[in-house]
Coordinates of C-alpha atoms in Angstrom, one line a residue:
X28 CA -95.0 55.7 41.3
X29 CA -96.9 52.9 43.0
X30 CA -97.8 53.4 46.6
X31 CA -98.6 50.9 48.9
X32 CA -100.7 51.5 52.0
X33 CA -100.2 50.5 55.5
X34 CA -99.3 46.9 55.5
X35 CA -100.8 44.0 57.0
X36 CA -98.2 41.6 58.0
X37 CA -100.3 38.3 57.8
X38 CA -98.0 35.7 59.4
X39 CA -95.1 36.8 61.8
X40 CA -93.8 35.9 65.2
X41 CA -92.7 38.1 68.2
X42 CA -89.5 39.8 68.6
X43 CA -86.7 38.8 71.4
X44 CA -86.9 41.0 74.6
X45 CA -83.2 40.5 75.1
X46 CA -80.2 42.2 73.9
X47 CA -78.4 40.4 71.3
X48 CA -74.4 39.6 70.7
X49 CA -73.0 39.4 67.1
X50 CA -73.3 35.6 67.4
X51 CA -76.9 35.8 68.8
X52 CA -77.8 38.3 66.1
X53 CA -76.5 36.8 63.1
X54 CA -77.7 33.1 63.6
X55 CA -81.4 34.8 63.2
X56 CA -80.3 35.9 59.8
X57 CA -79.9 32.2 58.7
X58 CA -82.5 29.9 57.2
X59 CA -80.4 26.7 58.6
X60 CA -80.9 26.0 62.4
X61 CA -77.1 25.9 63.1
X62 CA -74.4 28.3 63.0
X63 CA -72.5 29.7 59.6
X64 CA -69.8 27.5 58.5
X65 CA -66.3 28.5 60.0
X66 CA -64.9 31.2 58.5
X67 CA -68.1 32.6 57.0
X68 CA -71.3 34.6 58.2
X69 CA -74.9 35.1 57.9
X70 CA -74.4 38.6 57.1
X71 CA -72.9 37.4 53.6
X72 CA -76.4 36.5 52.5
X73 CA -79.3 38.5 50.8
X74 CA -80.8 38.9 54.0
X75 CA -77.7 40.1 55.5
X76 CA -77.0 42.5 52.6
X77 CA -81.0 43.6 53.2
X78 CA -80.6 44.4 56.8
X79 CA -77.3 46.4 56.1
X80 CA -79.3 48.5 53.4
X81 CA -82.7 49.3 55.2
X82 CA -81.9 49.0 58.6
X83 CA -78.9 51.6 59.5
X84 CA -80.6 54.7 58.7
X85 CA -83.7 54.2 60.9
X86 CA -80.9 53.8 63.6
X87 CA -79.2 56.9 62.6
X88 CA -76.2 55.2 60.6
X89 CA -75.5 55.2 57.3
X90 CA -76.9 52.3 54.7
X91 CA -74.3 49.4 54.5
X92 CA -72.4 50.3 57.7
X93 CA -70.7 47.3 58.9
X94 CA -72.1 44.8 61.3
X95 CA -70.2 45.5 64.3
X96 CA -70.9 49.3 63.8
X97 CA -74.7 48.3 63.5
X98 CA -74.7 46.4 66.3
X99 CA -73.0 48.9 68.6
X100 CA -75.3 51.1 67.9
X101 CA -78.2 48.7 68.6
X102 CA -76.6 48.3 72.0
X103 CA -76.4 52.2 72.6
X104 CA -80.1 52.6 71.9
X105 CA -81.0 49.4 73.9
X106 CA -83.4 46.8 72.8
X107 CA -86.8 48.6 73.6
X108 CA -85.9 51.7 71.8
X109 CA -84.4 49.8 68.7
X110 CA -87.6 47.8 68.3
X111 CA -89.6 50.9 68.4
X112 CA -88.0 52.7 66.0
X113 CA -87.5 49.7 63.6
X114 CA -91.1 48.4 64.1
X115 CA -92.6 51.9 63.6
X116 CA -90.6 52.6 60.4
X117 CA -91.6 49.4 58.8
X118 CA -95.0 50.9 57.4
X119 CA -96.7 47.8 59.0
X120 CA -100.1 48.8 60.5
X121 CA -101.3 45.4 61.5
X122 CA -99.5 42.3 62.7
X123 CA -101.2 38.8 62.7
X124 CA -98.7 37.2 65.2
X125 CA -98.3 33.4 65.3
X126 CA -97.3 33.0 69.3
X127 CA -96.9 29.0 69.0
X128 CA -93.3 29.2 68.8
X129 CA -91.0 28.8 71.8
X130 CA -88.4 31.4 73.0
X131 CA -88.6 35.1 74.9
X132 CA -90.7 36.4 72.1
X133 CA -93.1 39.5 72.4
X134 CA -96.9 38.7 72.4
X135 CA -99.4 40.6 70.0
X136 CA -100.1 43.4 72.5
X137 CA -96.4 44.3 72.9
X138 CA -95.9 44.2 69.3
X139 CA -98.8 46.4 68.8
X140 CA -97.5 48.9 71.5
X141 CA -93.9 48.7 70.2
X142 CA -95.1 49.3 66.6
X143 CA -97.6 51.9 67.4
X144 CA -99.9 49.2 65.2
X145 CA -102.6 46.7 65.6
X146 CA -102.2 43.3 66.3
X147 CA -104.3 39.8 66.5
X148 CA -103.1 36.4 67.2
X149 CA -103.0 33.3 65.2
X150 CA -103.1 30.2 67.5
X151 CA -100.6 27.2 66.4
X152 CA -102.5 23.9 66.8
X153 CA -99.6 21.7 67.9
X154 CA -98.7 23.8 71.3
X155 CA -102.6 24.0 72.1
X156 CA -102.8 20.3 71.6
X157 CA -100.1 19.6 73.7
X158 CA -101.4 22.0 76.6
X159 CA -104.6 20.0 76.2
X160 CA -103.2 16.8 76.6
X161 CA -101.6 17.6 79.9
X162 CA -104.7 18.5 81.4
X163 CA -106.6 15.4 80.1
X164 CA -106.2 12.3 81.8
X165 CA -108.2 9.9 79.4
X166 CA -108.4 9.5 75.8
X167 CA -112.0 10.5 76.1
X168 CA -111.2 13.7 78.0
X169 CA -108.5 14.3 75.4
X170 CA -110.7 14.1 72.4
X171 CA -113.3 16.3 73.9
X172 CA -111.1 18.8 75.6
X173 CA -109.3 19.3 71.9
X174 CA -112.6 20.2 70.2
X175 CA -113.4 22.6 73.0
X176 CA -110.0 24.1 72.8
X177 CA -110.0 25.0 69.5
X178 CA -113.5 26.3 69.0
X179 CA -112.7 28.2 72.2
X180 CA -109.5 29.9 70.4
X181 CA -111.6 30.5 67.4
X182 CA -113.6 33.3 69.5
X183 CA -110.5 35.4 69.7
X184 CA -107.9 34.1 67.4
X185 CA -108.1 35.4 63.7
X186 CA -106.7 32.0 62.2
X187 CA -105.0 28.9 63.1
X188 CA -101.9 27.7 61.7
X189 CA -100.0 24.4 61.6
X190 CA -95.8 23.5 61.2
X191 CA -96.3 19.9 61.1
X192 CA -99.9 19.4 60.0
X193 CA -99.0 19.1 56.1
X194 CA -95.8 17.2 56.3
X195 CA -96.8 14.7 58.7
X196 CA -100.5 14.6 58.9
X197 CA -101.6 15.0 55.0
X198 CA -98.4 12.7 53.9
X199 CA -100.5 9.6 53.1
X200 CA -104.3 10.8 53.1
X201 CA -106.2 14.1 53.5
X202 CA -109.5 12.8 54.6
X203 CA -110.5 13.0 58.4
X204 CA -109.6 9.9 60.3
X205 CA -111.8 7.5 61.7
X206 CA -113.1 7.5 65.0
X207 CA -111.1 4.1 65.9
X208 CA -108.1 5.4 64.4
X209 CA -108.3 8.7 66.3
X210 CA -108.9 6.9 69.9
X211 CA -106.1 4.5 69.0
X212 CA -103.6 7.5 68.4
X213 CA -104.9 9.7 71.3
X214 CA -104.2 6.5 73.6
X215 CA -100.5 6.2 72.3
X216 CA -99.7 9.9 72.4
X217 CA -101.1 10.3 75.9
X218 CA -98.6 7.4 77.1
X219 CA -95.8 9.4 75.4
X220 CA -97.0 12.8 76.6
X221 CA -96.2 11.6 80.0
X222 CA -92.5 11.5 79.5
X223 CA -92.8 14.8 77.1
X224 CA -93.6 13.4 73.8
X225 CA -94.6 16.2 71.3
X226 CA -97.5 16.0 69.0
X227 CA -96.1 14.0 65.7
X228 CA -98.8 11.4 65.2
X229 CA -100.1 11.9 61.7
X230 CA -103.6 10.7 62.5
X231 CA -103.8 13.1 65.5
X232 CA -102.2 15.9 63.5
X233 CA -104.8 15.3 60.5
X234 CA -107.8 15.2 63.1
X235 CA -106.7 18.4 65.0
X236 CA -106.4 19.8 60.9
X237 CA -110.1 18.9 60.7
X238 CA -111.3 20.2 63.9
X239 CA -109.8 23.3 63.0
X240 CA -111.5 23.7 59.5
X241 CA -115.1 22.8 61.4
X242 CA -114.0 26.4 63.2
X243 CA -114.5 28.3 60.1
X244 CA -111.4 30.3 60.7
X245 CA -108.6 30.6 58.0
X246 CA -106.2 27.6 58.3
X247 CA -102.5 28.4 57.5
X248 CA -100.1 25.6 56.4
X249 CA -96.4 25.4 56.2
X250 CA -96.0 24.4 52.5
X251 CA -92.7 23.7 52.0
X252 CA -91.0 21.1 49.6
X253 CA -92.8 18.0 50.8
X254 CA -95.9 19.2 52.1
X255 CA -97.5 20.5 48.6
X256 CA -99.0 17.1 47.1
X257 CA -100.5 16.6 50.6
X258 CA -102.0 20.1 50.4
X259 CA -103.4 19.7 46.9
X260 CA -105.7 16.6 48.3
X261 CA -106.5 18.6 51.2
X262 CA -107.5 21.4 49.2
X263 CA -109.7 19.1 47.2
X264 CA -111.5 17.6 50.4
X265 CA -111.9 21.0 52.0
X266 CA -113.3 22.7 49.1
X267 CA -116.8 24.3 49.6
X268 CA -116.7 24.0 53.5
X269 CA -116.2 27.6 54.0
X270 CA -112.7 27.6 55.6
X271 CA -109.7 29.7 53.6
X272 CA -106.5 27.7 53.5
X273 CA -103.3 30.1 53.6
X274 CA -100.3 28.3 52.1
X275 CA -96.8 29.5 54.0
X276 CA -93.2 29.7 53.2
X277 CA -93.5 27.7 49.8
X278 CA -90.4 28.9 48.2
X279 CA -88.4 27.7 46.4
X280 CA -91.6 25.9 45.5
X281 CA -93.3 29.0 45.2
X282 CA -94.9 28.6 41.6
X283 CA -96.5 25.3 42.7
X284 CA -98.3 27.3 45.7
X285 CA -99.3 29.8 43.4
X286 CA -101.0 27.3 41.2
X287 CA -103.1 26.2 43.9
X288 CA -104.1 29.1 44.5
X289 CA -105.2 29.5 41.1
X290 CA -106.8 26.2 41.2
X291 CA -108.9 26.5 44.4
X292 CA -111.3 29.3 45.5
X293 CA -110.4 28.9 49.1
X294 CA -106.7 28.7 48.9
X295 CA -104.2 31.7 48.9
X296 CA -100.5 31.9 48.7
X297 CA -98.5 34.0 51.4
X298 CA -95.7 35.9 50.0
X299 CA -93.7 35.4 53.4
X300 CA -90.0 35.6 54.3
X301 CA -89.0 34.7 50.5
X302 CA -88.8 38.3 49.5
X303 CA -86.4 39.4 52.5
X304 CA -84.5 36.1 51.8
X305 CA -84.1 36.8 47.8
X306 CA -83.1 40.4 48.8
X307 CA -82.1 42.0 45.6
X308 CA -83.7 39.3 43.6
X309 CA -87.2 39.6 45.1
X310 CA -88.5 41.3 42.1
X311 CA -88.1 38.2 40.0
X312 CA -89.6 36.1 42.6
X313 CA -92.5 38.4 42.8
X314 CA -93.1 38.4 39.4
X315 CA -93.2 34.7 39.2
X316 CA -96.0 34.5 41.7
X317 CA -97.9 36.9 39.7
X318 CA -97.6 35.0 36.5
X319 CA -99.9 32.2 38.0
X320 CA -101.9 33.3 41.2
X321 CA -104.7 35.7 40.7
X322 CA -104.2 39.1 42.2
X323 CA -106.8 38.6 44.9
X324 CA -105.2 35.5 46.3
X325 CA -101.8 36.9 47.3
X326 CA -100.6 38.2 50.7
X327 CA -98.0 40.2 52.1
X328 CA -96.2 38.9 55.1
X329 CA -92.6 39.2 56.9
X330 CA -92.6 35.7 58.1
X331 CA -90.4 37.4 60.7
X332 CA -89.1 36.1 64.1
X333 CA -87.0 37.5 66.6
X334 CA -85.3 40.2 65.2
X335 CA -87.5 43.6 64.4
X336 CA -85.2 44.1 61.7
X337 CA -86.8 41.4 59.5
X338 CA -89.9 43.0 59.7
X339 CA -88.2 46.0 58.3
X340 CA -86.6 44.2 55.6
X341 CA -89.3 42.2 54.3
X342 CA -91.7 45.1 54.4
X343 CA -89.2 47.4 52.2
X344 CA -88.2 44.4 49.8
X345 CA -91.7 44.2 49.3
X346 CA -92.6 47.5 48.4
X347 CA -89.5 47.9 46.3
X348 CA -90.1 44.7 44.5
X349 CA -93.7 45.5 43.8
X350 CA -93.1 49.1 42.6
X351 CA -90.1 47.6 40.2
X352 CA -92.4 44.9 39.0
X353 CA -95.6 46.8 38.5
X354 CA -94.0 50.0 37.4
X355 CA -92.2 48.2 34.4
X356 CA -95.5 46.9 33.4
X357 CA -97.1 50.3 33.4
X358 CA -94.2 51.5 31.7
X359 CA -94.7 48.7 29.0
X360 CA -98.1 49.7 28.7
X361 CA -99.3 46.3 29.7
X362 CA -100.9 47.6 32.6
X363 CA -102.7 50.9 33.6
X364 CA -101.4 53.0 36.5
X365 CA -104.8 52.7 38.3
X366 CA -105.1 48.7 38.0
X367 CA -101.4 48.5 39.3
X368 CA -102.1 50.9 42.2
X369 CA -105.4 49.0 42.8
X370 CA -103.5 45.4 42.7
X371 CA -100.8 46.8 45.0
X372 CA -103.2 47.7 47.5
X373 CA -105.0 44.3 47.5
X374 CA -101.6 42.6 48.1
X375 CA -100.2 44.9 50.6
X376 CA -103.4 44.8 52.9
X377 CA -106.8 44.5 51.2
X378 CA -106.7 40.9 50.7
X379 CA -105.8 39.9 54.5
X380 CA -108.5 42.2 55.5
X381 CA -111.1 40.3 53.5
X382 CA -109.4 36.7 54.6
X383 CA -109.5 37.4 58.2
X384 CA -112.3 39.7 58.5
X385 CA -109.9 42.5 60.2
X386 CA -112.4 45.3 59.7
X387 CA -114.8 43.6 62.3
X388 CA -112.1 42.3 64.5
X389 CA -111.1 43.8 67.9
X390 CA -107.4 44.2 67.9
X391 CA -104.5 44.7 70.3
X392 CA -103.7 48.3 69.4
X393 CA -101.3 51.1 70.4
X394 CA -103.9 52.9 72.7
X395 CA -104.8 50.6 75.5
X396 CA -107.5 53.1 76.5
X397 CA -108.8 53.9 80.0
X398 CA -108.2 51.6 83.0
X399 CA -106.2 49.2 80.4
X400 CA -102.5 48.4 81.0
X401 CA -100.0 47.2 78.3
X402 CA -96.6 45.7 78.6
X403 CA -93.4 48.1 78.5
X404 CA -92.8 47.4 74.9

């Protein structure tokens, strides 16, 4: 039997504070921004089936109960008690929380209290830059304040992340932009920002990534279909600078992400929500990652957002898939049980603790201590 320690969820988001109806809950199960097709439901997905397998028993119901029965029980308990029960049963002991997505989502201290766990903040670069722009009246002030804001955030955050940096900023070149390029892009964006323009300029995004690299904190980059080509060049350009890159959400191009983790000492591959999304097929996907990436370069995360159920599913499916894959290799004699246990511990928690320096980091934990208060989660 392969055991996994208390997990480090190395990239996730908060959970919703509000009660959810059937339609709102179901929408969080899909990967597309819109609703399910007429006459269909996102419960009829690998994620939906996994929720119905793993979560009902934690709320006192039978596995695979109907969605209506599950949501009725959810309402009986209330959103706070539901969140506590689910998160505390997930086996996640440390959350690294990306706080840069919109919505009425809990922050690190709240999710720590709800889950009886520790939590640390991951700062998303694009919202940070937009906040800076709103208080910077000139190009000179904007550029100076961006550097100050990123390096200031690095004092408390365990990592930075960017959703658009790879897709937009690194699409043409991975190298730092020149001062003239940066000033021109900053002036154009300040003019647009007055009307609410978001940060989409590729030059400024690339400039922001390089400021983050200079901070020394690990940098998490979304690595979907179009991003991996640009990320290979960025990995080459940042090699030897002392900043680790963690590739997020690479599925269905996870083999390429694993190859980059193999090729560059400072590049890591995140398991992310792929295991929750693939459900019963998760063991096959995990085995593909283990074919290519060195075992010290893979990191567990849930990628969960909005629903505490997604934390539970990601953790449960990960443990099940890991036990199945490694157990088979032990049974075949390819691995020793000792090595399988060691690798399981690395991927579940040890790699993340090393990359993010968690053993030396102060965290938002479940016990605020004398004189401190914590939200009601």
